[in-house]
Amino acid sequence: GEDVEQSLFLSVREGDSSVINCTYTDSSSTYLYWYKQEPGAGLQLLTYIFSNMDMKQDQRLTVLLNKKDKHLSLRIADTQTGDSAIYFCAVRTGGGNKLTFGTGTQLKVEL
Amino acid sequence: GAVVSQHPSRVICKSGTSVKIECRSLDFQATTMFWYRQFPKQSLMLMATSNEGSKATYEQGVEKDKFLINHASLTLSTLTVTSAHPEDSSFYICSARTAHGDTEAFFGQGTRLTVV
């Protein structure tokens, strides 16, 4: 089955850019997502990218997809304290409905 | 975006009792809903996929007699934790996909279950 990995922790200073990385194993993955989870809350969809795209930009968020290396990244420009949260990448494979989630990256933004 | 509402957000129950968690799609019809469990500082583990009008499909290792799922309408799915034990304490999150089967899944705010 699909295996999705993320680094567990990232610390950045306010105003810097954050880059959160994700790797996956199934090359037939179709949609790849980034979700944000604040403490005690559900998941908020931030953005997603279809597998035939290399990049997607949405305001402060930039998603890069390297299909050859099965590597996905989320860049947050001008990171703010309100961006502190856990970020999950998730992968949808083939024609199925299931999402496989990564382990989550705890982003800490310091003043 | 579409809104998914979970209720209750927090529940404390005694061992041996049953607890029902509701997941509602408020402004769209959800033919498919998903139930996840999240342990502290861990990722989401899919428990089951619920399709309206049919039996849920459970992931390997999930006891279907313990975690009863009902998806009786296009806007409501329920998860009942039967004969709850302290090890069932967890954060349960549902998500829903629209009838168009589009790219996005919308998540509820989660339910914190504590079994004492």
PDB file of C-alpha atoms in Angstrom:
ATOM      1  CA  GLY A   1       0.000   0.000   0.000  1.00  0.00           C
ATOM      2  CA  GLU A   2       0.854   3.643  -0.103  1.00  0.00           C
ATOM      3  CA  ASP A   3       3.373   4.936   2.386  1.00  0.00           C
ATOM      4  CA  VAL A   4       3.592   8.678   3.046  1.00  0.00           C
ATOM      5  CA  GLU A   5       6.407  10.189   5.091  1.00  0.00           C
ATOM      6  CA  GLN A   6       7.040  13.633   6.513  1.00  0.00           C
ATOM      7  CA  SER A   7       9.583  15.107   8.873  1.00  0.00           C
ATOM      8  CA  LEU A   8       8.079  15.545  12.306  1.00  0.00           C
ATOM      9  CA  PHE A   9       9.111  19.049  13.223  1.00  0.00           C
ATOM     10  CA  LEU A  10      10.045  22.383  11.649  1.00  0.00           C
ATOM     11  CA  SER A  11      10.876  25.630  13.371  1.00  0.00           C
ATOM     12  CA  VAL A  12      11.116  28.961  11.537  1.00  0.00           C
ATOM     13  CA  ARG A  13      11.236  32.631  12.414  1.00  0.00           C
ATOM     14  CA  GLU A  14       8.322  34.903  11.695  1.00  0.00           C
ATOM     15  CA  GLY A  15       8.646  36.420   8.236  1.00  0.00           C
ATOM     16  CA  ASP A  16      10.825  33.618   6.883  1.00  0.00           C
ATOM     17  CA  SER A  17       9.642  31.007   4.411  1.00  0.00           C
ATOM     18  CA  SER A  18       8.733  27.524   5.593  1.00  0.00           C
ATOM     19  CA  VAL A  19       9.188  24.447   3.458  1.00  0.00           C
ATOM     20  CA  ILE A  20       7.461  21.265   4.523  1.00  0.00           C
ATOM     21  CA  ASN A  21       8.416  18.112   2.665  1.00  0.00           C
ATOM     22  CA  CYS A  22       6.575  14.888   1.968  1.00  0.00           C
ATOM     23  CA  THR A  23       7.524  11.689   0.164  1.00  0.00           C
ATOM     24  CA  TYR A  24       5.234   8.949  -1.050  1.00  0.00           C
ATOM     25  CA  THR A  25       5.684   5.563  -2.632  1.00  0.00           C
ATOM     26  CA  ASP A  26       2.839   4.900  -5.065  1.00  0.00           C
ATOM     27  CA  SER A  27       3.595   6.326  -8.497  1.00  0.00           C
ATOM     28  CA  SER A  28      -0.071   6.030  -9.535  1.00  0.00           C
ATOM     29  CA  SER A  29      -1.078   8.696  -7.029  1.00  0.00           C
ATOM     30  CA  THR A  30      -3.518  11.106  -8.621  1.00  0.00           C
ATOM     31  CA  TYR A  31      -4.237  13.937  -6.205  1.00  0.00           C
ATOM     32  CA  LEU A  32      -1.950  15.184  -3.477  1.00  0.00           C
ATOM     33  CA  TYR A  33      -3.206  17.396  -0.679  1.00  0.00           C
ATOM     34  CA  TRP A  34      -1.972  19.603   2.103  1.00  0.00           C
ATOM     35  CA  TYR A  35      -4.052  19.960   5.252  1.00  0.00           C
ATOM     36  CA  LYS A  36      -3.571  22.135   8.332  1.00  0.00           C
ATOM     37  CA  GLN A  37      -4.614  21.022  11.796  1.00  0.00           C
ATOM     38  CA  GLU A  38      -4.667  23.369  14.753  1.00  0.00           C
ATOM     39  CA  PRO A  39      -4.762  21.964  18.320  1.00  0.00           C
ATOM     40  CA  GLY A  40      -7.994  20.137  19.107  1.00  0.00           C
ATOM     41  CA  ALA A  41      -9.473  20.864  15.693  1.00  0.00           C
ATOM     42  CA  GLY A  42     -10.263  19.022  12.503  1.00  0.00           C
ATOM     43  CA  LEU A  43      -8.389  19.337   9.251  1.00  0.00           C
ATOM     44  CA  GLN A  44      -8.503  22.356   7.028  1.00  0.00           C
ATOM     45  CA  LEU A  45      -7.749  21.801   3.361  1.00  0.00           C
ATOM     46  CA  LEU A  46      -5.065  24.264   2.296  1.00  0.00           C
ATOM     47  CA  THR A  47      -4.424  23.259  -1.278  1.00  0.00           C
ATOM     48  CA  TYR A  48      -4.047  20.291  -3.565  1.00  0.00           C
ATOM     49  CA  ILE A  49      -2.293  19.435  -6.784  1.00  0.00           C
ATOM     50  CA  PHE A  50      -3.092  16.997  -9.524  1.00  0.00           C
ATOM     51  CA  SER A  51      -0.349  14.595 -10.510  1.00  0.00           C
ATOM     52  CA  ASN A  52       0.096  16.059 -13.997  1.00  0.00           C
ATOM     53  CA  MET A  53       1.145  19.398 -12.517  1.00  0.00           C
ATOM     54  CA  ASP A  54       4.580  20.411 -11.290  1.00  0.00           C
ATOM     55  CA  MET A  55       3.637  23.482  -9.335  1.00  0.00           C
ATOM     56  CA  LYS A  56       0.651  25.283  -7.941  1.00  0.00           C
ATOM     57  CA  GLN A  57       0.638  28.676  -6.276  1.00  0.00           C
ATOM     58  CA  ASP A  58      -2.108  30.115  -4.114  1.00  0.00           C
ATOM     59  CA  GLN A  59      -1.290  33.390  -2.375  1.00  0.00           C
ATOM     60  CA  ARG A  60       1.411  32.567   0.211  1.00  0.00           C
ATOM     61  CA  LEU A  61       1.343  28.856  -0.562  1.00  0.00           C
ATOM     62  CA  THR A  62       3.392  27.141  -3.252  1.00  0.00           C
ATOM     63  CA  VAL A  63       3.165  23.414  -3.867  1.00  0.00           C
ATOM     64  CA  LEU A  64       5.919  21.661  -5.805  1.00  0.00           C
ATOM     65  CA  LEU A  65       5.570  18.113  -7.092  1.00  0.00           C
ATOM     66  CA  ASN A  66       8.461  16.000  -8.330  1.00  0.00           C
ATOM     67  CA  LYS A  67       6.820  12.887  -9.701  1.00  0.00           C
ATOM     68  CA  LYS A  68      10.086  11.218 -10.584  1.00  0.00           C
ATOM     69  CA  ASP A  69      11.290  11.384  -6.988  1.00  0.00           C
ATOM     70  CA  LYS A  70       7.754  11.080  -5.526  1.00  0.00           C
ATOM     71  CA  HIS A  71       8.377  14.224  -3.542  1.00  0.00           C
ATOM     72  CA  LEU A  72       5.865  16.892  -2.598  1.00  0.00           C
ATOM     73  CA  SER A  73       6.583  20.140  -0.805  1.00  0.00           C
ATOM     74  CA  LEU A  74       4.608  23.023   0.621  1.00  0.00           C
ATOM     75  CA  ARG A  75       6.240  26.419   0.847  1.00  0.00           C
ATOM     76  CA  ILE A  76       4.660  29.066   3.044  1.00  0.00           C
ATOM     77  CA  ALA A  77       5.964  32.539   2.293  1.00  0.00           C
ATOM     78  CA  ASP A  78       6.219  35.200   5.011  1.00  0.00           C
ATOM     79  CA  THR A  79       5.352  32.703   7.740  1.00  0.00           C
ATOM     80  CA  GLN A  80       3.258  34.128  10.561  1.00  0.00           C
ATOM     81  CA  THR A  81       2.621  32.936  14.123  1.00  0.00           C
ATOM     82  CA  GLY A  82      -0.889  31.971  13.030  1.00  0.00           C
ATOM     83  CA  ASP A  83       0.668  29.426  10.711  1.00  0.00           C
ATOM     84  CA  SER A  84       1.845  27.389  13.706  1.00  0.00           C
ATOM     85  CA  ALA A  85       0.031  24.059  13.392  1.00  0.00           C
ATOM     86  CA  ILE A  86       0.490  20.495  12.207  1.00  0.00           C
ATOM     87  CA  TYR A  87       0.599  20.099   8.443  1.00  0.00           C
ATOM     88  CA  PHE A  88      -0.400  16.814   6.835  1.00  0.00           C
ATOM     89  CA  CYS A  89       0.188  15.766   3.299  1.00  0.00           C
ATOM     90  CA  ALA A  90      -2.263  13.233   1.939  1.00  0.00           C
ATOM     91  CA  VAL A  91      -2.258  11.198  -1.217  1.00  0.00           C
ATOM     92  CA  ARG A  92      -5.138   9.801  -3.223  1.00  0.00           C
ATOM     93  CA  THR A  93      -4.205   6.816  -5.310  1.00  0.00           C
ATOM     94  CA  GLY A  94      -5.789   5.515  -8.489  1.00  0.00           C
ATOM     95  CA  GLY A  95      -9.533   5.736  -8.768  1.00  0.00           C
ATOM     96  CA  GLY A  96     -10.158   5.091  -5.129  1.00  0.00           C
ATOM     97  CA  ASN A  97     -11.653   7.412  -2.587  1.00  0.00           C
ATOM     98  CA  LYS A  98      -9.138   6.719   0.130  1.00  0.00           C
ATOM     99  CA  LEU A  99      -6.607   9.224   1.293  1.00  0.00           C
ATOM    100  CA  THR A 100      -3.360   8.090   2.869  1.00  0.00           C
ATOM    101  CA  PHE A 101      -1.992  10.642   5.294  1.00  0.00           C
ATOM    102  CA  GLY A 102       1.566  11.420   6.185  1.00  0.00           C
ATOM    103  CA  THR A 103       2.774  11.518   9.746  1.00  0.00           C
ATOM    104  CA  GLY A 104       2.294  15.266  10.017  1.00  0.00           C
ATOM    105  CA  THR A 105       4.854  18.050  10.457  1.00  0.00           C
ATOM    106  CA  GLN A 106       4.601  20.287  13.492  1.00  0.00           C
ATOM    107  CA  LEU A 107       5.432  23.831  12.354  1.00  0.00           C
ATOM    108  CA  LYS A 108       6.525  26.219  15.065  1.00  0.00           C
ATOM    109  CA  VAL A 109       6.868  29.888  14.220  1.00  0.00           C
ATOM    110  CA  GLU A 110       9.059  31.883  16.538  1.00  0.00           C
ATOM    111  CA  LEU A 111       9.160  35.632  16.947  1.00  0.00           C
TER     112      LEU A 111
ATOM    113  CA  GLY B   1     -16.008  25.480   0.686  1.00  0.00           C
ATOM    114  CA  ALA B   2     -18.412  22.819   1.815  1.00  0.00           C
ATOM    115  CA  VAL B   3     -19.098  22.446   5.533  1.00  0.00           C
ATOM    116  CA  VAL B   4     -18.983  19.237   7.527  1.00  0.00           C
ATOM    117  CA  SER B   5     -20.214  19.341  11.094  1.00  0.00           C
ATOM    118  CA  GLN B   6     -19.401  16.763  13.758  1.00  0.00           C
ATOM    119  CA  HIS B   7     -21.264  16.381  17.015  1.00  0.00           C
ATOM    120  CA  PRO B   8     -20.400  16.251  19.823  1.00  0.00           C
ATOM    121  CA  SER B   9     -17.002  17.930  19.841  1.00  0.00           C
ATOM    122  CA  ARG B  10     -16.167  16.373  23.196  1.00  0.00           C
ATOM    123  CA  VAL B  11     -17.676  13.465  25.073  1.00  0.00           C
ATOM    124  CA  ILE B  12     -16.778  11.647  28.267  1.00  0.00           C
ATOM    125  CA  CYS B  13     -18.405   8.310  28.910  1.00  0.00           C
ATOM    126  CA  LYS B  14     -18.104   5.431  31.346  1.00  0.00           C
ATOM    127  CA  SER B  15     -16.555   2.107  30.414  1.00  0.00           C
ATOM    128  CA  GLY B  16     -19.089  -0.283  28.987  1.00  0.00           C
ATOM    129  CA  THR B  17     -21.422   2.341  27.589  1.00  0.00           C
ATOM    130  CA  SER B  18     -21.954   3.231  23.939  1.00  0.00           C
ATOM    131  CA  VAL B  19     -21.326   6.596  22.336  1.00  0.00           C
ATOM    132  CA  LYS B  20     -22.707   7.927  19.067  1.00  0.00           C
ATOM    133  CA  ILE B  21     -20.884  10.514  16.989  1.00  0.00           C
ATOM    134  CA  GLU B  22     -22.652  12.304  14.156  1.00  0.00           C
ATOM    135  CA  CYS B  23     -21.147  13.649  10.959  1.00  0.00           C
ATOM    136  CA  ARG B  24     -23.289  15.939   8.828  1.00  0.00           C
ATOM    137  CA  SER B  25     -22.677  17.595   5.510  1.00  0.00           C
ATOM    138  CA  LEU B  26     -24.467  20.907   5.889  1.00  0.00           C
ATOM    139  CA  ASP B  27     -24.614  22.325   2.386  1.00  0.00           C
ATOM    140  CA  PHE B  28     -23.946  19.427   0.077  1.00  0.00           C
ATOM    141  CA  GLN B  29     -24.858  15.812  -0.445  1.00  0.00           C
ATOM    142  CA  ALA B  30     -22.172  13.355   0.549  1.00  0.00           C
ATOM    143  CA  THR B  31     -22.417   9.933  -1.038  1.00  0.00           C
ATOM    144  CA  THR B  32     -19.223   8.890   0.694  1.00  0.00           C
ATOM    145  CA  MET B  33     -18.061   9.664   4.212  1.00  0.00           C
ATOM    146  CA  PHE B  34     -14.896   8.547   5.914  1.00  0.00           C
ATOM    147  CA  TRP B  35     -14.153   7.943   9.574  1.00  0.00           C
ATOM    148  CA  TYR B  36     -10.658   8.426  10.937  1.00  0.00           C
ATOM    149  CA  ARG B  37      -9.034   7.949  14.286  1.00  0.00           C
ATOM    150  CA  GLN B  38      -6.138  10.047  15.448  1.00  0.00           C
ATOM    151  CA  PHE B  39      -3.910   9.233  18.405  1.00  0.00           C
ATOM    152  CA  PRO B  40      -2.002  12.023  20.165  1.00  0.00           C
ATOM    153  CA  LYS B  41       0.794  13.410  18.016  1.00  0.00           C
ATOM    154  CA  GLN B  42       0.085  10.874  15.299  1.00  0.00           C
ATOM    155  CA  SER B  43      -1.410  10.808  11.858  1.00  0.00           C
ATOM    156  CA  LEU B  44      -4.948   9.979  10.857  1.00  0.00           C
ATOM    157  CA  MET B  45      -5.777   6.330  10.468  1.00  0.00           C
ATOM    158  CA  LEU B  46      -8.707   5.501   8.228  1.00  0.00           C
ATOM    159  CA  MET B  47     -11.192   3.294  10.046  1.00  0.00           C
ATOM    160  CA  ALA B  48     -13.922   2.859   7.496  1.00  0.00           C
ATOM    161  CA  THR B  49     -15.536   4.206   4.357  1.00  0.00           C
ATOM    162  CA  SER B  50     -19.243   4.782   4.529  1.00  0.00           C
ATOM    163  CA  ASN B  51     -21.467   4.886   1.447  1.00  0.00           C
ATOM    164  CA  GLU B  52     -25.036   6.081   1.629  1.00  0.00           C
ATOM    165  CA  GLY B  53     -27.507   3.226   1.699  1.00  0.00           C
ATOM    166  CA  SER B  54     -24.950   0.441   1.910  1.00  0.00           C
ATOM    167  CA  LYS B  55     -22.736  -1.231   4.458  1.00  0.00           C
ATOM    168  CA  ALA B  56     -19.539   0.465   5.465  1.00  0.00           C
ATOM    169  CA  THR B  57     -16.191  -0.872   4.321  1.00  0.00           C
ATOM    170  CA  TYR B  58     -13.836  -1.309   7.255  1.00  0.00           C
ATOM    171  CA  GLU B  59     -10.074  -1.149   7.164  1.00  0.00           C
ATOM    172  CA  GLN B  60      -8.066  -4.130   8.249  1.00  0.00           C
ATOM    173  CA  GLY B  61      -7.875  -4.428  12.010  1.00  0.00           C
ATOM    174  CA  VAL B  62     -10.956  -2.319  12.723  1.00  0.00           C
ATOM    175  CA  GLU B  63     -13.695  -4.229  14.536  1.00  0.00           C
ATOM    176  CA  LYS B  64     -16.946  -3.568  12.730  1.00  0.00           C
ATOM    177  CA  ASP B  65     -19.024  -4.850  15.646  1.00  0.00           C
ATOM    178  CA  LYS B  66     -17.364  -2.374  17.938  1.00  0.00           C
ATOM    179  CA  PHE B  67     -17.415   0.629  15.627  1.00  0.00           C
ATOM    180  CA  LEU B  68     -20.866   0.661  14.078  1.00  0.00           C
ATOM    181  CA  ILE B  69     -21.281   2.963  11.108  1.00  0.00           C
ATOM    182  CA  ASN B  70     -24.585   4.009   9.624  1.00  0.00           C
ATOM    183  CA  HIS B  71     -24.948   6.247   6.574  1.00  0.00           C
ATOM    184  CA  ALA B  72     -28.704   6.451   6.296  1.00  0.00           C
ATOM    185  CA  SER B  73     -28.948   9.657   4.283  1.00  0.00           C
ATOM    186  CA  LEU B  74     -26.865  11.749   1.917  1.00  0.00           C
ATOM    187  CA  THR B  75     -26.136  14.243   4.677  1.00  0.00           C
ATOM    188  CA  LEU B  76     -25.619  12.114   7.774  1.00  0.00           C
ATOM    189  CA  SER B  77     -23.290   9.344   8.875  1.00  0.00           C
ATOM    190  CA  THR B  78     -22.982   8.113  12.443  1.00  0.00           C
ATOM    191  CA  LEU B  79     -20.227   6.239  14.242  1.00  0.00           C
ATOM    192  CA  THR B  80     -21.243   4.352  17.377  1.00  0.00           C
ATOM    193  CA  VAL B  81     -18.499   3.120  19.677  1.00  0.00           C
ATOM    194  CA  THR B  82     -20.078   0.193  21.476  1.00  0.00           C
ATOM    195  CA  SER B  83     -19.071  -1.052  24.921  1.00  0.00           C
ATOM    196  CA  ALA B  84     -16.415   1.616  25.111  1.00  0.00           C
ATOM    197  CA  HIS B  85     -13.148   0.978  26.934  1.00  0.00           C
ATOM    198  CA  PRO B  86     -10.434   3.432  27.977  1.00  0.00           C
ATOM    199  CA  GLU B  87      -8.285   2.313  25.028  1.00  0.00           C
ATOM    200  CA  ASP B  88     -11.017   3.643  22.724  1.00  0.00           C
ATOM    201  CA  SER B  89     -10.246   7.146  23.963  1.00  0.00           C
ATOM    202  CA  SER B  90      -9.092   9.075  20.940  1.00  0.00           C
ATOM    203  CA  PHE B  91      -9.854  11.873  18.509  1.00  0.00           C
ATOM    204  CA  TYR B  92     -12.320  10.771  15.851  1.00  0.00           C
ATOM    205  CA  ILE B  93     -12.654  12.783  12.634  1.00  0.00           C
ATOM    206  CA  CYS B  94     -15.030  12.348   9.738  1.00  0.00           C
ATOM    207  CA  SER B  95     -14.739  13.609   6.214  1.00  0.00           C
ATOM    208  CA  ALA B  96     -17.176  13.749   3.342  1.00  0.00           C
ATOM    209  CA  ARG B  97     -16.912  13.839  -0.400  1.00  0.00           C
ATOM    210  CA  THR B  98     -19.615  15.273  -2.615  1.00  0.00           C
ATOM    211  CA  ALA B  99     -21.769  13.243  -4.928  1.00  0.00           C
ATOM    212  CA  HIS B 100     -19.714  14.551  -7.844  1.00  0.00           C
ATOM    213  CA  GLY B 101     -16.732  12.609  -6.528  1.00  0.00           C
ATOM    214  CA  ASP B 102     -14.616  15.703  -6.885  1.00  0.00           C
ATOM    215  CA  THR B 103     -11.100  16.183  -5.744  1.00  0.00           C
ATOM    216  CA  GLU B 104     -11.697  17.513  -2.262  1.00  0.00           C
ATOM    217  CA  ALA B 105     -12.702  15.839   0.957  1.00  0.00           C
ATOM    218  CA  PHE B 106     -14.076  18.122   3.636  1.00  0.00           C
ATOM    219  CA  PHE B 107     -13.370  17.381   7.265  1.00  0.00           C
ATOM    220  CA  GLY B 108     -15.409  17.793  10.395  1.00  0.00           C
ATOM    221  CA  GLN B 109     -13.931  19.455  13.439  1.00  0.00           C
ATOM    222  CA  GLY B 110     -13.408  16.156  15.219  1.00  0.00           C
ATOM    223  CA  THR B 111     -14.733  14.531  18.392  1.00  0.00           C
ATOM    224  CA  ARG B 112     -12.570  14.001  21.448  1.00  0.00           C
ATOM    225  CA  LEU B 113     -13.758  10.810  23.150  1.00  0.00           C
ATOM    226  CA  THR B 114     -12.611  10.048  26.677  1.00  0.00           C
ATOM    227  CA  VAL B 115     -13.664   6.773  28.258  1.00  0.00           C
ATOM    228  CA  VAL B 116     -13.285   6.656  32.040  1.00  0.00           C
TER     229      VAL B 116
END
